Short mmCIF file of C-alpha atoms in Angstrom, two decimals:
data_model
loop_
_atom_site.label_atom_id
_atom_site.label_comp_id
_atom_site.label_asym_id
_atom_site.label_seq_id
_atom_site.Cartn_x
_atom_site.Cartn_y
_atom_site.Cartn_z
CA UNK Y 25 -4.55 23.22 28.32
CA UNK Y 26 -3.44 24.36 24.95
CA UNK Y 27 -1.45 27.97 25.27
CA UNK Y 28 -3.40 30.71 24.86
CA UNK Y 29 -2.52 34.70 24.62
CA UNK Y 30 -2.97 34.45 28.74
CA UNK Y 31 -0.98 31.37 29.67
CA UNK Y 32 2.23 32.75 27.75
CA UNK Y 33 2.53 35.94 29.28
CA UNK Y 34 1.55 37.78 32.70
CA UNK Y 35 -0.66 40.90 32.62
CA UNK Y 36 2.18 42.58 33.93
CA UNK Y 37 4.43 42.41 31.07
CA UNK Y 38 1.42 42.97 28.63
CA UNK Y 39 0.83 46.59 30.35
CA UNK Y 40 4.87 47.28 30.12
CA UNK Y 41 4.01 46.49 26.20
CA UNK Y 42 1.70 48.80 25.58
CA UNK Y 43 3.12 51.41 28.04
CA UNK Y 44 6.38 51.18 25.56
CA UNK Y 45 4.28 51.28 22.71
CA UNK Y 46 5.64 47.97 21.33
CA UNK Y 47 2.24 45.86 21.61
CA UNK Y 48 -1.66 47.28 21.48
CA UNK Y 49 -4.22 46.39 23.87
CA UNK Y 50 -6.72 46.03 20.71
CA UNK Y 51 -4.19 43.46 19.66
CA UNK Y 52 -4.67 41.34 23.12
CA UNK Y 53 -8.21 42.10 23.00
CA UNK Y 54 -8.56 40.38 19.93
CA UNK Y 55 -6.24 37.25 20.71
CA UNK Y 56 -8.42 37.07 23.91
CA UNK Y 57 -11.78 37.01 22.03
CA UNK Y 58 -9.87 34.30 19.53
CA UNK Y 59 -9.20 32.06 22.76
CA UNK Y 60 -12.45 32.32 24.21
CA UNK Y 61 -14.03 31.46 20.63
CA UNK Y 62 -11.60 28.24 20.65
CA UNK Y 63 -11.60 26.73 24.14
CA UNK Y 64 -14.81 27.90 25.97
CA UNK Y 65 -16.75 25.58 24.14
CA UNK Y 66 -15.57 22.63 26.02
CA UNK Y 67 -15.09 24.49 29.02
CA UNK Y 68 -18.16 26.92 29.80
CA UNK Y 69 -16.83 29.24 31.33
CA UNK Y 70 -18.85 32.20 30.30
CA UNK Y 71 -22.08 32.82 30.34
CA UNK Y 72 -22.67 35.86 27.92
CA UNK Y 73 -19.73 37.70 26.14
CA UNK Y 74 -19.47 41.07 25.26
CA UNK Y 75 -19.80 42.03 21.35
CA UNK Y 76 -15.76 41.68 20.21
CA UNK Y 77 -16.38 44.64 18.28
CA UNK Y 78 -17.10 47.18 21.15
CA UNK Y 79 -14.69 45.56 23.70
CA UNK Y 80 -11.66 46.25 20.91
CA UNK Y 81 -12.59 49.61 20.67
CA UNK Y 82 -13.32 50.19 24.30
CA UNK Y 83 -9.30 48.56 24.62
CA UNK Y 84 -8.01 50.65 22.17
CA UNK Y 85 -9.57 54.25 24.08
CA UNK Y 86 -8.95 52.93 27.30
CA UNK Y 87 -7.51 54.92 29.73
CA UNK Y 88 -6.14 53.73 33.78
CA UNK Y 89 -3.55 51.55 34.91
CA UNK Y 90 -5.45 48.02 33.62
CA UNK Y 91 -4.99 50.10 29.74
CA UNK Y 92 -7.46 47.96 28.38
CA UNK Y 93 -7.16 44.59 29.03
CA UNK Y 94 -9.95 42.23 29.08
CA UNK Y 95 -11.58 41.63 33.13
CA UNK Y 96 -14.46 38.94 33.16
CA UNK Y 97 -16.67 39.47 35.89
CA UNK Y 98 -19.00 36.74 37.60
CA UNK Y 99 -22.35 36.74 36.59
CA UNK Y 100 -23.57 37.89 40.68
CA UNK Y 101 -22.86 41.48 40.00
CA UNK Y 102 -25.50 43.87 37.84
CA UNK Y 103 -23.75 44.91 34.22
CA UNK Y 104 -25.58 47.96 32.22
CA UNK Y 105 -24.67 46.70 28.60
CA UNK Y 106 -24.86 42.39 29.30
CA UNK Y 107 -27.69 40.38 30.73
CA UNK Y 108 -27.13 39.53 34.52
CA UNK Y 109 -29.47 36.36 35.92
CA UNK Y 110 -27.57 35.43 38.96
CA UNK Y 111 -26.90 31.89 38.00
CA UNK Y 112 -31.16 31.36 38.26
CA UNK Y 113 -33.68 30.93 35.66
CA UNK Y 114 -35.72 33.39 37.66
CA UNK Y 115 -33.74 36.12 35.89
CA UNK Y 116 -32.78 34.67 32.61
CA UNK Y 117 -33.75 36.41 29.30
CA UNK Y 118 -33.98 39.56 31.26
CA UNK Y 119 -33.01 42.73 29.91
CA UNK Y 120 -29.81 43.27 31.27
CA UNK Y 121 -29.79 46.30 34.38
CA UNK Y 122 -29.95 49.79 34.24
CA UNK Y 123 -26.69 50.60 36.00
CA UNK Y 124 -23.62 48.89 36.99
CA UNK Y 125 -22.20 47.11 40.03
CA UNK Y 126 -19.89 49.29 41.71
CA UNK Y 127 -16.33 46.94 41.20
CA UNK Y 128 -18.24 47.20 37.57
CA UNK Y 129 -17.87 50.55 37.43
CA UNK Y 130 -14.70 50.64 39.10
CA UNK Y 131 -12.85 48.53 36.86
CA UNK Y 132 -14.22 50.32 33.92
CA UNK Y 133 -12.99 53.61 35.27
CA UNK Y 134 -9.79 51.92 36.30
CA UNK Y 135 -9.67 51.16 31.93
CA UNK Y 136 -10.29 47.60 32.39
CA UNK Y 137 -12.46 46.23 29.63
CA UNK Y 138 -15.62 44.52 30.56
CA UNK Y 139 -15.09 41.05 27.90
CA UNK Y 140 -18.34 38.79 29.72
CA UNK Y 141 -20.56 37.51 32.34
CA UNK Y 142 -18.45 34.38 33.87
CA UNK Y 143 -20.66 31.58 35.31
CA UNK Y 144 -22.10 31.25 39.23
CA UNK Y 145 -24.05 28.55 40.88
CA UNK Y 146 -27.70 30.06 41.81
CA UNK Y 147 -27.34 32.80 43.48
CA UNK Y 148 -23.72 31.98 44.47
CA UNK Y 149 -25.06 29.18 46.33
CA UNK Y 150 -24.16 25.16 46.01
CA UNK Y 151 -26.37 24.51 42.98
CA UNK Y 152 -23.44 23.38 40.86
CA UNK Y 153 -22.83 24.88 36.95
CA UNK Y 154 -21.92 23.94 33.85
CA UNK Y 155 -18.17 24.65 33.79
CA UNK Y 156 -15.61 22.32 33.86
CA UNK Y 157 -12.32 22.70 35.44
CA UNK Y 158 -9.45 22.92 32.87
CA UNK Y 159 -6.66 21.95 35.45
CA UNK Y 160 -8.36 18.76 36.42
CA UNK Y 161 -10.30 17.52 33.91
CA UNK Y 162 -13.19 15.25 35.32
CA UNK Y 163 -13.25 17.22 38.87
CA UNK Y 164 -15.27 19.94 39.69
CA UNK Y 165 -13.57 23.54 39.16
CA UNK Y 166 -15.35 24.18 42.01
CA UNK Y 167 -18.15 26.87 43.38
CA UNK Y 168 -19.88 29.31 43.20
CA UNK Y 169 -17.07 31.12 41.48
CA UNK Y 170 -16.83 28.18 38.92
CA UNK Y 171 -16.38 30.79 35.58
CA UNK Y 172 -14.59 33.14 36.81
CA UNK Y 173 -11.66 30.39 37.96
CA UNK Y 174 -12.14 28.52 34.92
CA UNK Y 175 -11.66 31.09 32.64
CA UNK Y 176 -8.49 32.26 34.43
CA UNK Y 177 -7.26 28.99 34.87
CA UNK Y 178 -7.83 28.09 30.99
CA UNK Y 179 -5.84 31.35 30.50
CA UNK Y 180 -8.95 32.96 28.43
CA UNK Y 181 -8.70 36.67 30.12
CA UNK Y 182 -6.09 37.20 32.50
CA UNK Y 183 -8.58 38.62 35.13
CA UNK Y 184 -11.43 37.67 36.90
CA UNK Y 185 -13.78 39.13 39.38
CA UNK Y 186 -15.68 36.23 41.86
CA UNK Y 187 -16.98 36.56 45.59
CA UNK Y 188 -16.59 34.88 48.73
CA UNK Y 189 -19.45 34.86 51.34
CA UNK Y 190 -18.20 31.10 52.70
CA UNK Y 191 -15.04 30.28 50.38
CA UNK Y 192 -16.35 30.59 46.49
CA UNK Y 193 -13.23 32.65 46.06
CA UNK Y 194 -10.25 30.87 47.82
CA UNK Y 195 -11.55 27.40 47.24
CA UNK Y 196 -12.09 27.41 43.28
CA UNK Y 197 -8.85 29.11 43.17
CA UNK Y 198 -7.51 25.84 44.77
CA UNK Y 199 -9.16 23.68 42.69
CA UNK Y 200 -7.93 25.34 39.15
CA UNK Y 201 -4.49 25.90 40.29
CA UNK Y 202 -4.76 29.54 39.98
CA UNK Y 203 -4.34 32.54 42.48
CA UNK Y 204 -7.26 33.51 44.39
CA UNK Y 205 -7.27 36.69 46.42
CA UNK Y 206 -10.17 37.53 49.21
CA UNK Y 207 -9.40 40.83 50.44
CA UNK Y 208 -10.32 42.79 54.13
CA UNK Y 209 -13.78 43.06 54.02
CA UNK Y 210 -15.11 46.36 52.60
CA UNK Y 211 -11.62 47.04 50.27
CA UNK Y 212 -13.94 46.25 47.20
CA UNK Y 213 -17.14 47.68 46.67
CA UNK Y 214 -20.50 45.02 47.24
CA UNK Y 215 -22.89 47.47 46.07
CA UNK Y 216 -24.82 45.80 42.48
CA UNK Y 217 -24.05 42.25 43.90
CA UNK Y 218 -27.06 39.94 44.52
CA UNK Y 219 -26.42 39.84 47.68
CA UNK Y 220 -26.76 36.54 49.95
CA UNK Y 221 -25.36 38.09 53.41
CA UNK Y 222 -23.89 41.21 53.38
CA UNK Y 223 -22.12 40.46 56.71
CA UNK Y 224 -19.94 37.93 54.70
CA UNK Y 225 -20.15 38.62 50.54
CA UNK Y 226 -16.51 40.12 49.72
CA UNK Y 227 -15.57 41.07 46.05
CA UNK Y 228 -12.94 38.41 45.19
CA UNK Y 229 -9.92 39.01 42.59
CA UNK Y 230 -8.27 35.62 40.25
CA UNK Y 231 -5.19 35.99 38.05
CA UNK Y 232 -2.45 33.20 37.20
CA UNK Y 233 0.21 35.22 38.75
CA UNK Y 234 0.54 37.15 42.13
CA UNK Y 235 1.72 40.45 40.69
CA UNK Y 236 -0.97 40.69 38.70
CA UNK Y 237 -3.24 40.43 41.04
CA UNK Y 238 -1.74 42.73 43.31
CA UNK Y 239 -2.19 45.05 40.85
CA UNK Y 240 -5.40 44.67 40.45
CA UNK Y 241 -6.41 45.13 43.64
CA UNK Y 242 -4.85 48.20 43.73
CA UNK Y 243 -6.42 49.36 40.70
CA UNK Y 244 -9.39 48.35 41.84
CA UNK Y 245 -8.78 49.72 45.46
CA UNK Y 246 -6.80 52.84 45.12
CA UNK Y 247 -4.88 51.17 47.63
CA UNK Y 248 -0.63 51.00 47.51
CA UNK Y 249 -0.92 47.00 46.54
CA UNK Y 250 1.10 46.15 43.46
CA UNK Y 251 3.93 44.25 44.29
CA UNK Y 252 6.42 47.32 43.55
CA UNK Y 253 3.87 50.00 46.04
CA UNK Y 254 4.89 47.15 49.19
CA UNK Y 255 8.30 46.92 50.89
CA UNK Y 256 10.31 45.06 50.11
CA UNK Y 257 10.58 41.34 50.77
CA UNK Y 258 11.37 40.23 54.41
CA UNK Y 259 11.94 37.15 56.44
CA UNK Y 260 8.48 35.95 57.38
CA UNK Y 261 7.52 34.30 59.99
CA UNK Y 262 4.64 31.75 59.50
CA UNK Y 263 2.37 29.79 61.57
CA UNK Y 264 1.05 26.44 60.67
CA UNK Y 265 -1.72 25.29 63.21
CA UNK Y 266 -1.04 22.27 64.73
CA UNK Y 267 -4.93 21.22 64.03
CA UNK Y 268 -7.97 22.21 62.92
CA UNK Y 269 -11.30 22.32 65.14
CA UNK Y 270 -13.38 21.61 61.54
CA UNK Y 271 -11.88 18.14 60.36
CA UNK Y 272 -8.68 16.07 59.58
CA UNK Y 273 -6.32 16.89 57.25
CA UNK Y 274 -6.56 14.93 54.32
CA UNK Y 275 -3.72 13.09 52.52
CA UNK Y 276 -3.75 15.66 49.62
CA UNK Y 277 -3.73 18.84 52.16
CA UNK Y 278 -0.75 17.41 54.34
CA UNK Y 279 1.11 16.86 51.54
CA UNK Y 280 0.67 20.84 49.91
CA UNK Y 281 1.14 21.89 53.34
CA UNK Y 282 4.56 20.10 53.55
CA UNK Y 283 5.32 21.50 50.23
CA UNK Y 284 4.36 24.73 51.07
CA UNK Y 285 6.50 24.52 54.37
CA UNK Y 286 9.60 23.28 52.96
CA UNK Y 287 9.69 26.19 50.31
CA UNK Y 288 9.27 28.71 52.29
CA UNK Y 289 11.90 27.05 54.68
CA UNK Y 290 14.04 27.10 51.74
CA UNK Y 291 12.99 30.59 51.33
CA UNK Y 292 14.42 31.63 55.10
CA UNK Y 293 11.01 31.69 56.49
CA UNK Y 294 10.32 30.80 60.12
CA UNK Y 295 7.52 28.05 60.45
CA UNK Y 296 5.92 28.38 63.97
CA UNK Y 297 3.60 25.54 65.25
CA UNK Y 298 0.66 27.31 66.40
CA UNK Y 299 -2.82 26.13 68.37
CA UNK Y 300 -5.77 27.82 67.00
CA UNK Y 301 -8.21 29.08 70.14
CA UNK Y 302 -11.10 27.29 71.22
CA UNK Y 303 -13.30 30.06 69.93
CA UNK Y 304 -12.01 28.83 66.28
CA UNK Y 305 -14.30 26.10 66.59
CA UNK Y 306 -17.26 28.05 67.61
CA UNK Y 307 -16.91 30.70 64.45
CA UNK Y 308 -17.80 27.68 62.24
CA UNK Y 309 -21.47 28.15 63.62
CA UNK Y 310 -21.71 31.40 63.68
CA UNK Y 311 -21.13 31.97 60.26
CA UNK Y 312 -23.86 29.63 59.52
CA UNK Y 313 -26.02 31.29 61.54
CA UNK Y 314 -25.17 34.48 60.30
CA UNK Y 315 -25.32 33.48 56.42
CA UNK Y 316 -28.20 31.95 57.20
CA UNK Y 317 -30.26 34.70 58.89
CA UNK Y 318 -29.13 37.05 56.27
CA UNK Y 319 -29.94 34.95 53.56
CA UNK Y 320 -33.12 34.30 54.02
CA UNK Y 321 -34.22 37.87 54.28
CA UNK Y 322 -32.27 38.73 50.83
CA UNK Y 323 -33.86 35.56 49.24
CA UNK Y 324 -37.33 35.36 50.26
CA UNK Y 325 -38.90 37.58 47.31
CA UNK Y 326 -36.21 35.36 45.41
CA UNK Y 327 -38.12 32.32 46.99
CA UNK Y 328 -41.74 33.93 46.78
CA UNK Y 329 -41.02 34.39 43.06
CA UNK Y 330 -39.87 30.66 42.53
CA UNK Y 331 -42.90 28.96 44.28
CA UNK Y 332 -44.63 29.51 40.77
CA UNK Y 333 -42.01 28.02 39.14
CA UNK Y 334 -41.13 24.40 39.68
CA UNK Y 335 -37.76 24.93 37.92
CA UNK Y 336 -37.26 28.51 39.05
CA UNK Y 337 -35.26 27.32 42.22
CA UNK Y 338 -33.44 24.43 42.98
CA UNK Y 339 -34.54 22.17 45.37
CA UNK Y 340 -31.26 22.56 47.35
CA UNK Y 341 -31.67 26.11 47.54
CA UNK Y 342 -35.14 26.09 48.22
CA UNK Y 343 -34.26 23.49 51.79
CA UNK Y 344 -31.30 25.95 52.68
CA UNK Y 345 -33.53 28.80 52.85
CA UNK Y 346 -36.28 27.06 54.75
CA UNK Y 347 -33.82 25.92 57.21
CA UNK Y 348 -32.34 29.45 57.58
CA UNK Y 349 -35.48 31.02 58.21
CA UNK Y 350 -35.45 29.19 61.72
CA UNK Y 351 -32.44 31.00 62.54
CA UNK Y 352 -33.82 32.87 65.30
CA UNK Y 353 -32.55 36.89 65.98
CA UNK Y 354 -31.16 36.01 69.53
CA UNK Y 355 -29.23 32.70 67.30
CA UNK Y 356 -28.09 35.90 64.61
CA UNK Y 357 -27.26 38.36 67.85
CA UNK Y 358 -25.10 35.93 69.43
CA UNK Y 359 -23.23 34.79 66.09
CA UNK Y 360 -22.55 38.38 65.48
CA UNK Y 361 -21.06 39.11 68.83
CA UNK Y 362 -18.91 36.07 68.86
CA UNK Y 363 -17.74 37.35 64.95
CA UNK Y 364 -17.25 40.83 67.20
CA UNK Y 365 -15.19 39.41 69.98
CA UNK Y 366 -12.89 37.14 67.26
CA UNK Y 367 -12.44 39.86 65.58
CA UNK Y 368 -10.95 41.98 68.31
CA UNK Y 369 -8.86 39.35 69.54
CA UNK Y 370 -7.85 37.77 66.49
CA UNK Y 371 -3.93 40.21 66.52
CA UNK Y 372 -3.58 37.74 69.35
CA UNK Y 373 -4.05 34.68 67.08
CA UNK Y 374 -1.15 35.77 65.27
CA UNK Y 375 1.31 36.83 67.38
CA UNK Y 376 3.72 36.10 67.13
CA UNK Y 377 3.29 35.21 63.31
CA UNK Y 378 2.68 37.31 60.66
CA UNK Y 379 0.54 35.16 58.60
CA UNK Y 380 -1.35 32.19 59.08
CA UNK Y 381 -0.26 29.08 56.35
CA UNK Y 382 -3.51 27.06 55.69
CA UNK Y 383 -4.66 24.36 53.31
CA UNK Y 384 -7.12 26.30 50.46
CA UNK Y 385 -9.50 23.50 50.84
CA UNK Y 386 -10.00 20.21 52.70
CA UNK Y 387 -8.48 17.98 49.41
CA UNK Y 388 -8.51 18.25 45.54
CA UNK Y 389 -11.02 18.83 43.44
CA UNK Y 390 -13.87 16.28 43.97
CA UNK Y 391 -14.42 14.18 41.34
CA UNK Y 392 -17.57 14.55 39.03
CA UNK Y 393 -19.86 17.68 38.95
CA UNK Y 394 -22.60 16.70 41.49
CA UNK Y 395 -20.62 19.26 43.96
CA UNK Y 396 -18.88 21.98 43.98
CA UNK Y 397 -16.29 20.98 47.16
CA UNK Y 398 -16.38 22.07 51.05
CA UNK Y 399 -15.51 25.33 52.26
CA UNK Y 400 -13.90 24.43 55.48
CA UNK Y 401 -10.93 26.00 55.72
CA UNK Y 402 -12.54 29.40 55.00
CA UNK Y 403 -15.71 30.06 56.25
CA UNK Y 404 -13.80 30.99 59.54
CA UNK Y 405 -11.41 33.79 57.80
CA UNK Y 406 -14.64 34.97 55.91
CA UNK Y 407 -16.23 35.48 59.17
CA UNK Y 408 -13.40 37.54 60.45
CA UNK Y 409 -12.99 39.67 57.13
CA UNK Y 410 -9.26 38.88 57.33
CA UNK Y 411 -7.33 38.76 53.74
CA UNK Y 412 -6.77 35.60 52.62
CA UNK Y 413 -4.74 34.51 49.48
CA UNK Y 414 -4.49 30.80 47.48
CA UNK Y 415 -1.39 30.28 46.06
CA UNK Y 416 -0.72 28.09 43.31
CA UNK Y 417 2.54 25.75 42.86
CA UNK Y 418 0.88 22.34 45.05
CA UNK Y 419 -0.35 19.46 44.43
CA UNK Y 420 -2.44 17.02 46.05
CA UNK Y 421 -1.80 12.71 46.12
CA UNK Y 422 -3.22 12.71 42.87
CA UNK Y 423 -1.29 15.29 40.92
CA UNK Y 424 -4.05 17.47 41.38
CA UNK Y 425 -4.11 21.40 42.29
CA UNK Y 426 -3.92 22.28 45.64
CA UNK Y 427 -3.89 25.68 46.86
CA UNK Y 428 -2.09 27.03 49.85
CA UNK Y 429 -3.99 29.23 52.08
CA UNK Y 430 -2.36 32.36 53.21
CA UNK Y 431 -4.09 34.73 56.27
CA UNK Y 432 -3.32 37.80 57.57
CA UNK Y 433 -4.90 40.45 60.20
CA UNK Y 434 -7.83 42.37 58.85
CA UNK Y 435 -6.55 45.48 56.62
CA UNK Y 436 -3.44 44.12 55.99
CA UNK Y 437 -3.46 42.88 52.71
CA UNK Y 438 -0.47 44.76 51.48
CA UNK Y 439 1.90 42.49 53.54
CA UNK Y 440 -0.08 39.11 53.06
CA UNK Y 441 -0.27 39.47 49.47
CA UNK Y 442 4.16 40.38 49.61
CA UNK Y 443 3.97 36.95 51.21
CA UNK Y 444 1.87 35.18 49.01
CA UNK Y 445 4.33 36.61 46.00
CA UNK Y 446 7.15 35.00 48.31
CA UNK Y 447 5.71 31.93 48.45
CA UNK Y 448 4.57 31.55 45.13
CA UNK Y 449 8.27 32.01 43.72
CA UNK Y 450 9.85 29.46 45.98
CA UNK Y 451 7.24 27.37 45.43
CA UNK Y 452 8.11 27.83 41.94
CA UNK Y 453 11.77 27.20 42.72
CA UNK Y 454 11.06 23.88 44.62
CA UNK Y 455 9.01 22.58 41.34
CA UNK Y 456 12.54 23.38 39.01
CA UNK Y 457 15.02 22.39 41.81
CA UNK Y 458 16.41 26.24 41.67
CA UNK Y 459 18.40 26.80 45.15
CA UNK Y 460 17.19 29.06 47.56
CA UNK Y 461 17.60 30.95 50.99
CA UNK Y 462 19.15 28.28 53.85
CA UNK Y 463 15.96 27.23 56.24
CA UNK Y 464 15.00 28.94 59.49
CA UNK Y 465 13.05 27.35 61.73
CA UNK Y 466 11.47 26.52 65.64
#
């Protein structure tokens, strides 16, 4: 991608400007409207900007630790001032809501600076959009939060609000080359998102870098989560699991996995080969049957309202939701007690680790736009509401982005996303030959 306001500098450094008083956040805001203008038509990353006019002057009065820089915000969560459809020509050409989202209002309060709608599949489903993936051109950027990745990775804002209710937050992340943070469930506010189950959906953060989205989160969170709030760096101990109970590891994943090992060897981390439990395998299931069961009862009117409308639902959506409505509730009780009893035990998965290492997805970006890309390697972690993070610096047999999955114990993002900034760095170190820490290993 050509450099843009967002790919030369961090978010980071662009607060310490203005905080000195030696750049304006008016100034960014108006380089950022100047990138979108110039590279989202080949990209499509947004579905409906916010008039440049009011988001410069809404930069310039800001007030909150994001000091006006520009947040885009997937097009899943209700916005007062821009039109929100979901992804589905049910809702397009709507008037746009009477009230925010909460993360909506949150970042707004938080003076973050509301630039546009980014782009979902229907109703964060499969269904795949428009955008294309800047990172890998001719593959799929991935779904359903295509925009919001896109637009991060084609540095046009340098944050971006997504969700995850199977992977649509850690997966696209992959797929860009970006970083992709799913927090413990309930950190980030779901009220105001179309919700699809609301045992699973979880308000997901993008940025380029890991600070910055650390700090995000913890302007978003009110939670001590920018990389300076944590302690400081230690010597981690990671486990890699020895398989998966979901599928083979492709060529593309072993080989980011044995980048990802060897730098954080080379960073003085311990790798520890770990089994995964036999009730790994059975979560798989029960998140289907819990997305399912949910989904169905927060997309029936959705449904109802489409059987008017040949085009008002995809015929992909419209077959998922028949099939989930045969999800029985004994099928939904049982999921939810197994999601209970993982869970509980799941401090025992770890030890003694303190973070899970992870491909981000099954291989690179598909090629084409017929799909948006499996989420395999996440629909487990979603289940659990554990944080996970994708970190950048990989790439698969083809050159291509792969993310590295990081996962730690529910409600301990602060620590997981310290590692993910470790990892990121020596991954960064491995690409420019810098030497690093001597390995540790068993």
């Amino acid at each position: 991608m050509t450099s843009t306001i967002w790919t030369s500098t961090t978010a980071l450094a662009t607060l310490a400007q203005v905080a000195a008083g030696v750049r304006k956040a008016a100034d960014a805001m108006e380089q950022t409207y100047s990138a979108i203008a110039q590279h989202d038509p080949a990209i499509g990353a947004f579905s409906c900007l916010a008039e440049a006019r009011l988001a410069i002057d809404g930069a310039t009065h800001a007030v909150g630790p994001l000091a006006g820089l520009p947040v885009a915000v997937k097009d899943i969560f209700d916005t007062r001032d821009l039109p929100t459809a979901y992804g589905s020509p049910l809702y397009a050409g709507l008037a746009p809501p009477r009230s925010d989202a909460a993360i909506v209002g949150v970042i707004r309060s938080a003076g973050g600076v509301v630039v546009g709608k980014t782009t979902t599949t229907e109703f964060a489903y499969l269904e795949p959009t428009a955008t294309r993936n800047p990172n890998a051109p001719g593959r799929t950027p991935g779904g359903s939060s295509a925009g919001s990745a896109a637009a991060v990775a084609a540095g046009l804002v340098p944050w971006a609000i997504g969700t995850q209710t199977g992977g649509s937050t850690i997966r696209p992340a992959s797929y860009c080359g970006i970083v992709g943070f799913k927090p413990s469930f309930g950190l980030l506010p779901t009220a105001g998102l179309k919700c699809f189950s609301w045992s699973l959906d979880t308000v997901g953060l993008f940025a380029r870098d890991m600070g910055d989205v650390a700090w995000l989160a913890q302007a978003l969170s009110g939670r001590p989560l920018a990389l300076a709030a944590l302690p400081a760096p230690r010597r981690w101990t990671v486990g890699v699991p020895a398989a998966y109970p979901w599928g083979d590891v492709s060529p593309s994943a072993a080989a980011a996995m044995a980048q990802g090992i060897e730098a954080w060897r080379r960073a003085g981390a311990t790798i520890r080969t770990v089994e995964l439990p036999p009730m790994a395998e059975a979560l798989f299931s029960a998140h289907a049957a819990v997305q399912g069961w949910e989904a169905w009862r927060s997309l029936a009117s959705d449904l109802d309202m489409a059987s008017s409308h040949l085009q008002g639902m995809s015929l992909q959506l419209r077959s998922y939701l028949n099939e989930a409505r045969q999800v029985d509730d004994s099928t939904y009780a049982a999921a939810q007690a197994t999601a209970h009893l993982a869970r509980a035990r799941f401090a025992d998965w770890l030890a003694p680790c303190d973070l899970l290492l992870t491909p981000s997805a099954p291989d690179e970006a598909p090629v084409g736009f017929a799909n948006t890309g499996p989420s395999t390697y996440n629909r487990a972690w979603t289940l659990l509401g554990s944080p996970c993070v994708s970190v950048p610096g990989a790439v698969g047999v083809n050159g291509h982005p792969m993310g590295l999955q990081l996962i730690g114990a529910p409600g301990e993002d602060g620590p997981l996303l310290r590692a993910a900034a470790a990892l990121q760095q020596a991954l960064a170190m491995a690409a420019t030959g810098t030497p690093d820490h001597s390995p540790t290993t068993t």
